[in-house]
mmCIF file of C-alpha atoms in Angstrom:
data_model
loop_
_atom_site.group_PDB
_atom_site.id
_atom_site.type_symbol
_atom_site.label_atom_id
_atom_site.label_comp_id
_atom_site.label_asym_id
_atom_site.label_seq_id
_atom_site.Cartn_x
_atom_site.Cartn_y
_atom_site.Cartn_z
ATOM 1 C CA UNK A 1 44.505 -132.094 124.000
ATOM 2 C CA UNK A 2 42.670 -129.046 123.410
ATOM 3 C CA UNK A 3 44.198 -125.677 124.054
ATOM 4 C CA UNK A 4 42.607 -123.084 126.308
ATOM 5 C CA UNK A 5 43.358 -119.543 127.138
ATOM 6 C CA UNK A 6 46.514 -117.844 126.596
ATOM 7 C CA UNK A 7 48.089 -121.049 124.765
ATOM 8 C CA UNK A 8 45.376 -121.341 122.550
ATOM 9 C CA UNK A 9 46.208 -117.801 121.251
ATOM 10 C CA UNK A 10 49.966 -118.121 120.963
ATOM 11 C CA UNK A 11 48.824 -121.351 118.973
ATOM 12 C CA UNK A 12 46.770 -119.563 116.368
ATOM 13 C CA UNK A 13 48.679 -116.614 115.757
ATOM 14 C CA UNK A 14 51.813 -119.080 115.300
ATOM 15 C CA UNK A 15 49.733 -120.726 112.793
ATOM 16 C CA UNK A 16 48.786 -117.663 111.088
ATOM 17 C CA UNK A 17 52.289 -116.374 111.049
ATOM 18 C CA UNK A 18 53.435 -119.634 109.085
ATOM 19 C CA UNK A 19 50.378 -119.263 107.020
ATOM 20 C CA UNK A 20 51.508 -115.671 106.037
ATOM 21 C CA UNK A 21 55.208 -117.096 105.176
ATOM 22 C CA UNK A 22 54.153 -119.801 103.297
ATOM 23 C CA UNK A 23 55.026 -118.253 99.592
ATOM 24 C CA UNK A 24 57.657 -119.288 96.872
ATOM 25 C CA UNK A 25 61.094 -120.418 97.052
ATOM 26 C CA UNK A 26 63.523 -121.963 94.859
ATOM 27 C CA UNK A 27 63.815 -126.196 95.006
ATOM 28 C CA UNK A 28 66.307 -126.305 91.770
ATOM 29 C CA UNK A 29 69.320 -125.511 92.157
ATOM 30 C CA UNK A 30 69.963 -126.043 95.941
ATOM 31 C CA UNK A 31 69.530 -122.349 97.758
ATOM 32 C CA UNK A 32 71.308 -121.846 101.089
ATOM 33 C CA UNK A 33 69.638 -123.224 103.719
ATOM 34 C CA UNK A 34 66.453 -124.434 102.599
ATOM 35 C CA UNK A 35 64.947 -127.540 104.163
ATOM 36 C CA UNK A 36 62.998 -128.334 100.690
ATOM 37 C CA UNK A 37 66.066 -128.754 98.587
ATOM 38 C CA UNK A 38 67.992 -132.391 97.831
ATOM 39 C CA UNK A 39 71.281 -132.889 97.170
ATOM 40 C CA UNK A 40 72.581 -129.896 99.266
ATOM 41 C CA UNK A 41 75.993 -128.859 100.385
ATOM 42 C CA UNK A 42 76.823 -129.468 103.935
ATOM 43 C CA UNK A 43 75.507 -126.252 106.081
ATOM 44 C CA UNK A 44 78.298 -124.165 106.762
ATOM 45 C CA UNK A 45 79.148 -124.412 110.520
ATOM 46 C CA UNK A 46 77.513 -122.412 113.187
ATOM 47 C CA UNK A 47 73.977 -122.459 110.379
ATOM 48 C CA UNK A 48 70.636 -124.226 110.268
ATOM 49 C CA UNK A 49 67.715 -124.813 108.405
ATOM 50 C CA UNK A 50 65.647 -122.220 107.549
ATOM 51 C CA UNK A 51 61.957 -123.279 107.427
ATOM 52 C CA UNK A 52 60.454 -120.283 106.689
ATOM 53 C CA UNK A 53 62.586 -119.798 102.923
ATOM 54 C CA UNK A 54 59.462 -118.717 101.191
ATOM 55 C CA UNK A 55 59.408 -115.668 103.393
ATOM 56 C CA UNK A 56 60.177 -112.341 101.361
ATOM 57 C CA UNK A 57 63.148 -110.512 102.592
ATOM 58 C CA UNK A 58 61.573 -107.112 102.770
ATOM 59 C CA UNK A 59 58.351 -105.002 101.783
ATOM 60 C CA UNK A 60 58.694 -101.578 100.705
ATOM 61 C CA UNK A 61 58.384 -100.186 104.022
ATOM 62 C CA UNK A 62 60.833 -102.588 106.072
ATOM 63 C CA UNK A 63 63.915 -104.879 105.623
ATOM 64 C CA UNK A 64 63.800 -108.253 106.981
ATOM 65 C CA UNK A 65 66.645 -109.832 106.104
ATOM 66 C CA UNK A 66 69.801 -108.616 103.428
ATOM 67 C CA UNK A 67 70.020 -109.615 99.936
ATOM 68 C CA UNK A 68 70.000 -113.733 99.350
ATOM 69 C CA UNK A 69 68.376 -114.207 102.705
ATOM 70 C CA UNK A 70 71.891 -115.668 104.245
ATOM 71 C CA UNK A 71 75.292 -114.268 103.338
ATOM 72 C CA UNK A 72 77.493 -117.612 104.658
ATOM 73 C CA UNK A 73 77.748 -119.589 101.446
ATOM 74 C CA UNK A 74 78.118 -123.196 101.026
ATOM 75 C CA UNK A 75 81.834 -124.633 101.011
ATOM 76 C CA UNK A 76 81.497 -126.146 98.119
ATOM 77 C CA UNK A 77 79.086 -124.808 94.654
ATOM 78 C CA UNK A 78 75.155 -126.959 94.367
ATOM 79 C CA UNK A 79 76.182 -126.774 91.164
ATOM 80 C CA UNK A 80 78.509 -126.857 88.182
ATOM 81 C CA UNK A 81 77.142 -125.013 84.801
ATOM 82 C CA UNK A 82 79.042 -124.242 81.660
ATOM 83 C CA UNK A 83 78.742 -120.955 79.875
ATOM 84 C CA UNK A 84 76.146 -121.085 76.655
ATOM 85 C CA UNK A 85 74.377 -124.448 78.738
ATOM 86 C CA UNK A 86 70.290 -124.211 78.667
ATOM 87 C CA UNK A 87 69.832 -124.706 82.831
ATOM 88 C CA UNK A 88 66.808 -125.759 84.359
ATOM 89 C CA UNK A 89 65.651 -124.110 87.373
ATOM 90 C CA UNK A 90 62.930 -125.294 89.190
ATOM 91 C CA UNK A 91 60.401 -123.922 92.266
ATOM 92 C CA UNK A 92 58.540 -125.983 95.273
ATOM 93 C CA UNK A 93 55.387 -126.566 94.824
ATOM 94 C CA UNK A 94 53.861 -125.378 98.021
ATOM 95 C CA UNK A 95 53.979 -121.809 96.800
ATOM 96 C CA UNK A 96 51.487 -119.064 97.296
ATOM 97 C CA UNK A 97 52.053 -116.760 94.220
ATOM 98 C CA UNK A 98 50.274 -113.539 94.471
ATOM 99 C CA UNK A 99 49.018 -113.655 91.443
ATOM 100 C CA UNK A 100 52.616 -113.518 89.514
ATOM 101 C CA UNK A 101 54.452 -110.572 88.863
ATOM 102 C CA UNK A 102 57.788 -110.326 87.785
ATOM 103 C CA UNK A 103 61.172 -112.712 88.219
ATOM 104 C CA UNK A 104 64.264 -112.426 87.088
ATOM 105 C CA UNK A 105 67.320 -114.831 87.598
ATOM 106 C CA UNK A 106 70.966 -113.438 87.777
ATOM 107 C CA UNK A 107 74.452 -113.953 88.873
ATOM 108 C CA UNK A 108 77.146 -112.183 91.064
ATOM 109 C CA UNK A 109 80.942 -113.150 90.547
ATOM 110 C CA UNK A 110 81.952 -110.724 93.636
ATOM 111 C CA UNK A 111 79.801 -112.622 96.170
ATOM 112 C CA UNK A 112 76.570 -110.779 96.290
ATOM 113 C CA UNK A 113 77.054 -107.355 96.189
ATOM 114 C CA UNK A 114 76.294 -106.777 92.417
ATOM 115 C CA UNK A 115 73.610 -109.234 90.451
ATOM 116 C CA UNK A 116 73.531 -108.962 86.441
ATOM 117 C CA UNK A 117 70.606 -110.543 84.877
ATOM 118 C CA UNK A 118 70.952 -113.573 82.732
ATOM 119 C CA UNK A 119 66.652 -113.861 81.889
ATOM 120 C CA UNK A 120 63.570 -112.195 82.988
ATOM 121 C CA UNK A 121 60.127 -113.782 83.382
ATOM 122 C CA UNK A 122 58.336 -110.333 83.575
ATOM 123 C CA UNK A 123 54.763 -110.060 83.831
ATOM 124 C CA UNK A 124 53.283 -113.135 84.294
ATOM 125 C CA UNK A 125 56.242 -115.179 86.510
ATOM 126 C CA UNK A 126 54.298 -118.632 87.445
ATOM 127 C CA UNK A 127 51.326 -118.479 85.169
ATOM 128 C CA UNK A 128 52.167 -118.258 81.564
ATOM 129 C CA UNK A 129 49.120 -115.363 80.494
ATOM 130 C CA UNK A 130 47.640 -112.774 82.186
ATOM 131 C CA UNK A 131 44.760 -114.267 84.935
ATOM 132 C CA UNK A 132 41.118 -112.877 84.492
ATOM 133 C CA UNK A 133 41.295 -112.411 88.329
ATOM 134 C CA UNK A 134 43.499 -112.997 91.685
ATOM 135 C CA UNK A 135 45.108 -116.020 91.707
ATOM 136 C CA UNK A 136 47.545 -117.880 94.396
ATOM 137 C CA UNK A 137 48.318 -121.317 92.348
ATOM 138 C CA UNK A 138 50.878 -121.633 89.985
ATOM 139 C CA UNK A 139 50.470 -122.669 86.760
ATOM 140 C CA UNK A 140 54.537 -123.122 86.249
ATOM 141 C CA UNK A 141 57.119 -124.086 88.458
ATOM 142 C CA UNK A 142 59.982 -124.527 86.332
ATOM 143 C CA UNK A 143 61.891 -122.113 83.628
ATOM 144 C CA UNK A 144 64.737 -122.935 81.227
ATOM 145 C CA UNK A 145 66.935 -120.823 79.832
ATOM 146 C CA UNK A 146 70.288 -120.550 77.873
ATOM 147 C CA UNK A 147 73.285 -119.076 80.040
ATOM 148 C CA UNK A 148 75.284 -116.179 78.181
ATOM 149 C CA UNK A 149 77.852 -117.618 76.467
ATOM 150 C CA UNK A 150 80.499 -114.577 77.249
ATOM 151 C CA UNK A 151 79.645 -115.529 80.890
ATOM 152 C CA UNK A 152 83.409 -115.521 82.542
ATOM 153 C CA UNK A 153 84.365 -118.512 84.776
ATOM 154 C CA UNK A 154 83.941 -118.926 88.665
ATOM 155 C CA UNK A 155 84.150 -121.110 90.907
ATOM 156 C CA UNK A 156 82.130 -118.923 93.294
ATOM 157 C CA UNK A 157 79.641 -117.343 91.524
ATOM 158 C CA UNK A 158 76.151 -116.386 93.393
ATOM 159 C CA UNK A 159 72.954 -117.816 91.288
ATOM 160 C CA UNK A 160 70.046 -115.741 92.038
ATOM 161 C CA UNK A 161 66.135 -115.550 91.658
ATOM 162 C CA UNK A 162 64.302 -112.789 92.857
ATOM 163 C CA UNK A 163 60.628 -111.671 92.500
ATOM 164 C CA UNK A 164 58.032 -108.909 92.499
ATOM 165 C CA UNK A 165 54.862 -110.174 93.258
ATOM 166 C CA UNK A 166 51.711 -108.153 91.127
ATOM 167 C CA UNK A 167 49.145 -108.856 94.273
ATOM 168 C CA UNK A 168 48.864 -108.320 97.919
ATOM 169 C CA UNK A 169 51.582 -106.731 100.142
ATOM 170 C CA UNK A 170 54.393 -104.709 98.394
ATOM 171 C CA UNK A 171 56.877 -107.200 99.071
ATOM 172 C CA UNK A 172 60.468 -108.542 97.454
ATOM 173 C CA UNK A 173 61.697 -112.021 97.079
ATOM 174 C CA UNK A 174 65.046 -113.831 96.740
ATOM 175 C CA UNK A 175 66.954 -116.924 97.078
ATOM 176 C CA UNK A 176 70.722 -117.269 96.331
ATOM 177 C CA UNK A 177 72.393 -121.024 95.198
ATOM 178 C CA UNK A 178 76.244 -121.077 95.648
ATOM 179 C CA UNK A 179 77.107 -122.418 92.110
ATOM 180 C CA UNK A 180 80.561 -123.259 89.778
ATOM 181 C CA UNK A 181 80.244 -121.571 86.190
ATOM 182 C CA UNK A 182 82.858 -123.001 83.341
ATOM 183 C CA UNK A 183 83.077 -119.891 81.080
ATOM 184 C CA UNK A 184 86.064 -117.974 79.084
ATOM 185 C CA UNK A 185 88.872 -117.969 81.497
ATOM 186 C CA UNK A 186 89.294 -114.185 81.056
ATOM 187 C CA UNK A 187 85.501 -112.930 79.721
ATOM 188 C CA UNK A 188 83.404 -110.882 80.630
ATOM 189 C CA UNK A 189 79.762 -110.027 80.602
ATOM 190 C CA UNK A 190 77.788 -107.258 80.507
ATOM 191 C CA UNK A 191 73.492 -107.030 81.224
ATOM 192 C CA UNK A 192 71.277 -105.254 83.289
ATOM 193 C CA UNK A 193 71.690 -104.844 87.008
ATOM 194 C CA UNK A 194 68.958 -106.768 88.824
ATOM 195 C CA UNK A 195 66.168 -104.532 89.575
ATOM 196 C CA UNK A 196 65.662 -103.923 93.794
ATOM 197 C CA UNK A 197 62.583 -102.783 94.831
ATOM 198 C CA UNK A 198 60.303 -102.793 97.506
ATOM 199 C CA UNK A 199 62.630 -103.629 99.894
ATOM 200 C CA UNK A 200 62.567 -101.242 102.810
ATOM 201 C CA UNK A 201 61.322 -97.061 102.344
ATOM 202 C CA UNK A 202 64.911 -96.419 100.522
ATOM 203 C CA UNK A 203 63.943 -98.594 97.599
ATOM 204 C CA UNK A 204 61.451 -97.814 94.695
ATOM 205 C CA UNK A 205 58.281 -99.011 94.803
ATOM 206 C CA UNK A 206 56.205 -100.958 92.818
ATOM 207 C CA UNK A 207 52.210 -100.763 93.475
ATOM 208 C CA UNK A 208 50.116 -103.965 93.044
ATOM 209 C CA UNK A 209 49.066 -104.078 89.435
ATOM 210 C CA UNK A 210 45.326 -104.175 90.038
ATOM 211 C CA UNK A 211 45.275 -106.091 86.521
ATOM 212 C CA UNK A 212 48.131 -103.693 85.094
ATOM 213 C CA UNK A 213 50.862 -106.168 84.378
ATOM 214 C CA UNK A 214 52.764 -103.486 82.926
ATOM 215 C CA UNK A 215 52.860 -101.811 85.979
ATOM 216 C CA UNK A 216 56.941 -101.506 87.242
ATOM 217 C CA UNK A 217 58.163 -102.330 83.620
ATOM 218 C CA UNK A 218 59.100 -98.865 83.242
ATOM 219 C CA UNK A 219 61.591 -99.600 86.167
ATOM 220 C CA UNK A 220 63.026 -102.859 84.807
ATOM 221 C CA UNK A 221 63.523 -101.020 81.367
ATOM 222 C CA UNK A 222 65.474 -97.951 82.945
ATOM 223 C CA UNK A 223 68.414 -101.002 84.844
ATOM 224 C CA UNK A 224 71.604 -99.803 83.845
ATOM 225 C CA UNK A 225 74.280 -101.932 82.128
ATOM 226 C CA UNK A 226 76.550 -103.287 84.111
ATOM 227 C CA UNK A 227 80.010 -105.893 83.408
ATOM 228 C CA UNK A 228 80.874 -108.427 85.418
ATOM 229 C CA UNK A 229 84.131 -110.250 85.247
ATOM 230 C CA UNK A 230 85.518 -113.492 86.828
ATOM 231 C CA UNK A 231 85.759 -114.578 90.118
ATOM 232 C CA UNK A 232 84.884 -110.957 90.869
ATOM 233 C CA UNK A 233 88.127 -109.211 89.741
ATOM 234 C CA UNK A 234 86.392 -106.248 88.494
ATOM 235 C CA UNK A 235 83.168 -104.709 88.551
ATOM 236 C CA UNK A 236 82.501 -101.351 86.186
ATOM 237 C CA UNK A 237 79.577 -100.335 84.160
ATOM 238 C CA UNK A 238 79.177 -101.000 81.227
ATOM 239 C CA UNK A 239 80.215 -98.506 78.131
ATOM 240 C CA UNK A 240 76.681 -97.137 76.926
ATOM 241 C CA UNK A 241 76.750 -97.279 72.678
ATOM 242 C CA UNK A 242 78.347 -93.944 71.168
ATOM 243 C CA UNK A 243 76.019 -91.570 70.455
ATOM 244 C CA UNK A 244 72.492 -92.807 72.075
ATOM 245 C CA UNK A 245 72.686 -91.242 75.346
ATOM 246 C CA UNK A 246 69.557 -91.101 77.026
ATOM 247 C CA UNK A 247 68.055 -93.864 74.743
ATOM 248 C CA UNK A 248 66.972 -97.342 75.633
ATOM 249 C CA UNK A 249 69.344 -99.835 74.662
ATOM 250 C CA UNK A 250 69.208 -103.893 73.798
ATOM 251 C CA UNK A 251 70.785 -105.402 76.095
ATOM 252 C CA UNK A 252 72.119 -108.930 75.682
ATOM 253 C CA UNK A 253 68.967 -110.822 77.656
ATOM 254 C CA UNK A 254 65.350 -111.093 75.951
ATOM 255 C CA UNK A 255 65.130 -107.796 74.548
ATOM 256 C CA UNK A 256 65.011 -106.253 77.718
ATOM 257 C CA UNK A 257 66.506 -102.521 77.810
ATOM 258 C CA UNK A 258 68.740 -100.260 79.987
ATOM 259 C CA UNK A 259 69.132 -96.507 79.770
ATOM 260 C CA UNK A 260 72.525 -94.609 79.690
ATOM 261 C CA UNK A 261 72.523 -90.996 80.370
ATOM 262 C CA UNK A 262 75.686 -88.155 80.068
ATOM 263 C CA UNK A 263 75.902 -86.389 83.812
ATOM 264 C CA UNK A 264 74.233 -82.985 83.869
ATOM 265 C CA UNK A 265 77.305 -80.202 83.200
ATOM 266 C CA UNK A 266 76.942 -77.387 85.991
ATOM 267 C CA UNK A 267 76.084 -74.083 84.176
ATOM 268 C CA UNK A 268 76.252 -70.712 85.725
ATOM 269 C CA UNK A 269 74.353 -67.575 84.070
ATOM 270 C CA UNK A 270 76.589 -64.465 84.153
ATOM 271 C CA UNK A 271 75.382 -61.884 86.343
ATOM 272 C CA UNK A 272 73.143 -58.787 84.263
ATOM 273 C CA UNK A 273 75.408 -55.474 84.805
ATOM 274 C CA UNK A 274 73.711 -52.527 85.820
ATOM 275 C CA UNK A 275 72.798 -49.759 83.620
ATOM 276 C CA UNK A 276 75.770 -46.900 83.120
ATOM 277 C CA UNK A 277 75.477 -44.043 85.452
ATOM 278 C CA UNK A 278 75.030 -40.741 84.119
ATOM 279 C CA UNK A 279 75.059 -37.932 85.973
ATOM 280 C CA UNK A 280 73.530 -34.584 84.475
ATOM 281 C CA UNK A 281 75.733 -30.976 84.736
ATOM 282 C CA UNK A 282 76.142 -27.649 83.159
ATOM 283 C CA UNK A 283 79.224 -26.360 81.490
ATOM 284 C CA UNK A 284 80.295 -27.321 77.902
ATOM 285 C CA UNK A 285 82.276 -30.082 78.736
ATOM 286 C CA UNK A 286 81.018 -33.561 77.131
ATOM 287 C CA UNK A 287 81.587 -37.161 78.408
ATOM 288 C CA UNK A 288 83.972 -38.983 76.717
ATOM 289 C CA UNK A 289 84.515 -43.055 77.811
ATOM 290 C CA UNK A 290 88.029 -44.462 78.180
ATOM 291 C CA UNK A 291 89.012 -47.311 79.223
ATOM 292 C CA UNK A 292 90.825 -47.969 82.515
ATOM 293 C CA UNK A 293 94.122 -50.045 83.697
ATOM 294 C CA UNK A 294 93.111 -53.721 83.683
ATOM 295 C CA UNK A 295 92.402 -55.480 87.054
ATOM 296 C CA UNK A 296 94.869 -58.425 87.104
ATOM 297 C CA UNK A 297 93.140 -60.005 90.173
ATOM 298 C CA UNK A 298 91.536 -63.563 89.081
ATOM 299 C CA UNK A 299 88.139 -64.739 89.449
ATOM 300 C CA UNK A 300 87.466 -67.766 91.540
ATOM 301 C CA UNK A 301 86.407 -71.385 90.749
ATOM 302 C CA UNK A 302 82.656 -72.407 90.278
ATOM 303 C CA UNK A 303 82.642 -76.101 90.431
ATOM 304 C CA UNK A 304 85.948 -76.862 88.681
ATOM 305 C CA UNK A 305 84.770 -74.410 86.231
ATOM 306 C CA UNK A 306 86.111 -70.679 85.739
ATOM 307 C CA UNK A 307 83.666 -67.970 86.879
ATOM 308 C CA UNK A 308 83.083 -65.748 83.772
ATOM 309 C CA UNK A 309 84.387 -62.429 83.337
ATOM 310 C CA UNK A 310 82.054 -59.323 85.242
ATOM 311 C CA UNK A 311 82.686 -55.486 84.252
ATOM 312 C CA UNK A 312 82.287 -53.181 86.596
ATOM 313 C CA UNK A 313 81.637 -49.431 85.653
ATOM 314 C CA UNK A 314 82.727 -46.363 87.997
ATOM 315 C CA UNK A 315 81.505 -42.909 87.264
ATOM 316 C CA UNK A 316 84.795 -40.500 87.372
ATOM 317 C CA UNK A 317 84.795 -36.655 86.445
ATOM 318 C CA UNK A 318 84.539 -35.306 83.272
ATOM 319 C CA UNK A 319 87.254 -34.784 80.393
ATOM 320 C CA UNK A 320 87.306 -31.405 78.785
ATOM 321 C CA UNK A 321 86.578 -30.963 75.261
ATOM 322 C CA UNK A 322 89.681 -31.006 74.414
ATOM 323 C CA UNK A 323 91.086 -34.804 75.056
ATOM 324 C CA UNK A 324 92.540 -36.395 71.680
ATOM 325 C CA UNK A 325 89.960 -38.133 69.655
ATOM 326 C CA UNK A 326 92.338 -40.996 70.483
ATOM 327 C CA UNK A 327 91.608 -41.184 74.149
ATOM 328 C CA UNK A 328 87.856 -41.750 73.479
ATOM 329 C CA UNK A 329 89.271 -45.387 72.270
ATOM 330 C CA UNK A 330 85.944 -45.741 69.672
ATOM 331 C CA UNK A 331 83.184 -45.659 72.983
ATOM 332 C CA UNK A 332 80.331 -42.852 72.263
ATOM 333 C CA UNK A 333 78.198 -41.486 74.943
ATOM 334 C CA UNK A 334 74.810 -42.616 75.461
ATOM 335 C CA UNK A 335 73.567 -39.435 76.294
ATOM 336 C CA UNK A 336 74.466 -35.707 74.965
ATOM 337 C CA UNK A 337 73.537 -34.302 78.096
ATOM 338 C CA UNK A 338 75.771 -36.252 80.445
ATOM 339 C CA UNK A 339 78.761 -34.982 82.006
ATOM 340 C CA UNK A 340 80.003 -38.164 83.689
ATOM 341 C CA UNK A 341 81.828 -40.792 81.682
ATOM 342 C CA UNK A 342 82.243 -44.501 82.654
ATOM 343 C CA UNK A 343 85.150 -46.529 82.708
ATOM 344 C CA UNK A 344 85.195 -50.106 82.168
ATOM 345 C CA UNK A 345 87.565 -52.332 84.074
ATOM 346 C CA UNK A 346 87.700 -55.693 82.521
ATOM 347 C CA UNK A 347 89.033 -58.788 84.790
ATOM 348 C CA UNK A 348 92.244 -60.521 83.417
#
């Protein structure tokens, strides 16, 4: 039967709207939820299918759906790795690619709120070598890698893979496997924090590469170090090296790099005084400068930090020749001509 009208419409822009979803997703190890993946846990109750899993979660002007797609995990791990193990994971091959970009695979040990990377794929994610134009076929579907062998043990631990894609709409990627990790029983680990971005207008945002595949590195070399510790006991950043503040550092995944900076220290200038007043008279009288009583009243707080000391000068009336040379306290007049002399009271 052929469709007319209205129906026919509804029918094409259905199509086109699968069409437009139709991108990359995980097959190896089982994400949650995905109808492509075998050898899944049973769907947690109250869940289905999701049939549109190659569908990024976000672009960099909207959010679609929150980090991993689905939040629910499995009731039991898709899979059991051991610390130091070289995993396999592996992609579906009905996957549009957008001309590669960058991936990066990680894990969370406090159930998806903080990702540290385990390996990058930057670059060229899905083909190998840069493409002498735009491409949508994969060249790779699978990457293996060796697990960290400080990784800490869980038994809930959050695999992830998420992606940047170098053509086509600014858009970000991700698909979360419940998995078991045998590690050290109290270790920890420490790596880069997985790099978000263009996912909704609060996120950074990476531009299509136009042929620049180093185009967002800059962002995926600034991560900062993070440590992650089992079954999400703890979660603190990591302790940058002593002494190269502000310098990339190695971290422990393929050479990749995070930056560690000191917190700017508030500084306030002290406020210029103003110029002594003089004040010009006859008689034969000359200004002397002593100093006054101390003011014992105390400054207030700027920031945590004392506010420096201000002198204030007042002009008073004028000593006869006569004071002892002590009074004068070592000040000279600036001027022979003045008749005023200053005194300077100095906050405690």
């Amino acid at each position: 039967m052929r469709l007319q009208g209205p129906f026919a419409f509804i029918a094409s822009v259905t199509l086109a709207a699968t069409s437009v979803l139709a991108h990359v997703s995980l097959k190896t190890p089982c994400v949650r939820y995905s109808p492509f993946c075998t050898g899944c846990p049973a769907l947690p109750a109250g869940q289905s299918l999701d049939y549109s899993i190659n569908a990024p979660i976000g672009t960099n002007q909207y959010v679609s759906q929150p980090l991993c797609k689905y939040t629910t995990p499995y009731a039991t791990p898709a899979v059991t790795w051991s610390a130091g193990e070289t995993v396999t994971v592996e992609f579906n091959p009905h996957a549009a690619i957008h001309s590669g970009g960058h991936c990066s695979f990680s894990l969370s040990y406090d159930g998806g709120k903080t990702f540290v990377v385990v390996h990058d794929e930057l670059r060229y994610c899905f083909l190998g070598a840069k493409p002498s134009a735009l491409v949508n076929t994969a060249a790779i579907l699978s990457y293996s890698f060796k697990l960290p062998e400080s990784l800490p043990s869980s038994d809930r631990a959050v695999f992830a893979w998420s992606f940047i894609n170098s053509s086509g709409n600014r858009e970000f990627y991700m698909n979360c496997a419940d998995v078991a990790i045998n590690g050290a029983s109290s270790g920890s680990f420490s790596g880069p924090e997985m790099l978000i971005a263009n996912y909704g207008p609060n996120s950074p945002t990476i531009p299509e590469f136009n042929g620049d595949y180093g185009t967002g590195i800059d962002l995926f070399n600034s991560r900062k170090n993070i440590t992650v510790y089992g079954n999400g006991a703890q979660q603190a950043p990591a302790s940058p090296v002593q002494g190269s503040y502000g310098k990339p550092q190695p971290s422990s995944i393929d050479g990749s790099s995070a930056v560690a900076t000191l917190p700017a220290i508030p500084f306030m200038e002290p406020t210029p005084l103003a110029p002594l007043p003089f004040v010009e008279t006859s008689g034969s009288a000359k200004p002397t400068m002593v100093p006054a009583p101390l003011v014992t009243s105390e400054a207030p707080a700027y920031h945590g930090y004392a506010a420096p000391s201000t002198a204030l000068f007042t002009t008073v009336s004028t000593v006869p020749t006569s004071l002892p040379a002590a009074a004068s306290d070592g000040y000279v007049a600036k001027s022979p001509h003045a008749a005023s002399k200053c005194v300077k009271h100095m906050k405690s």
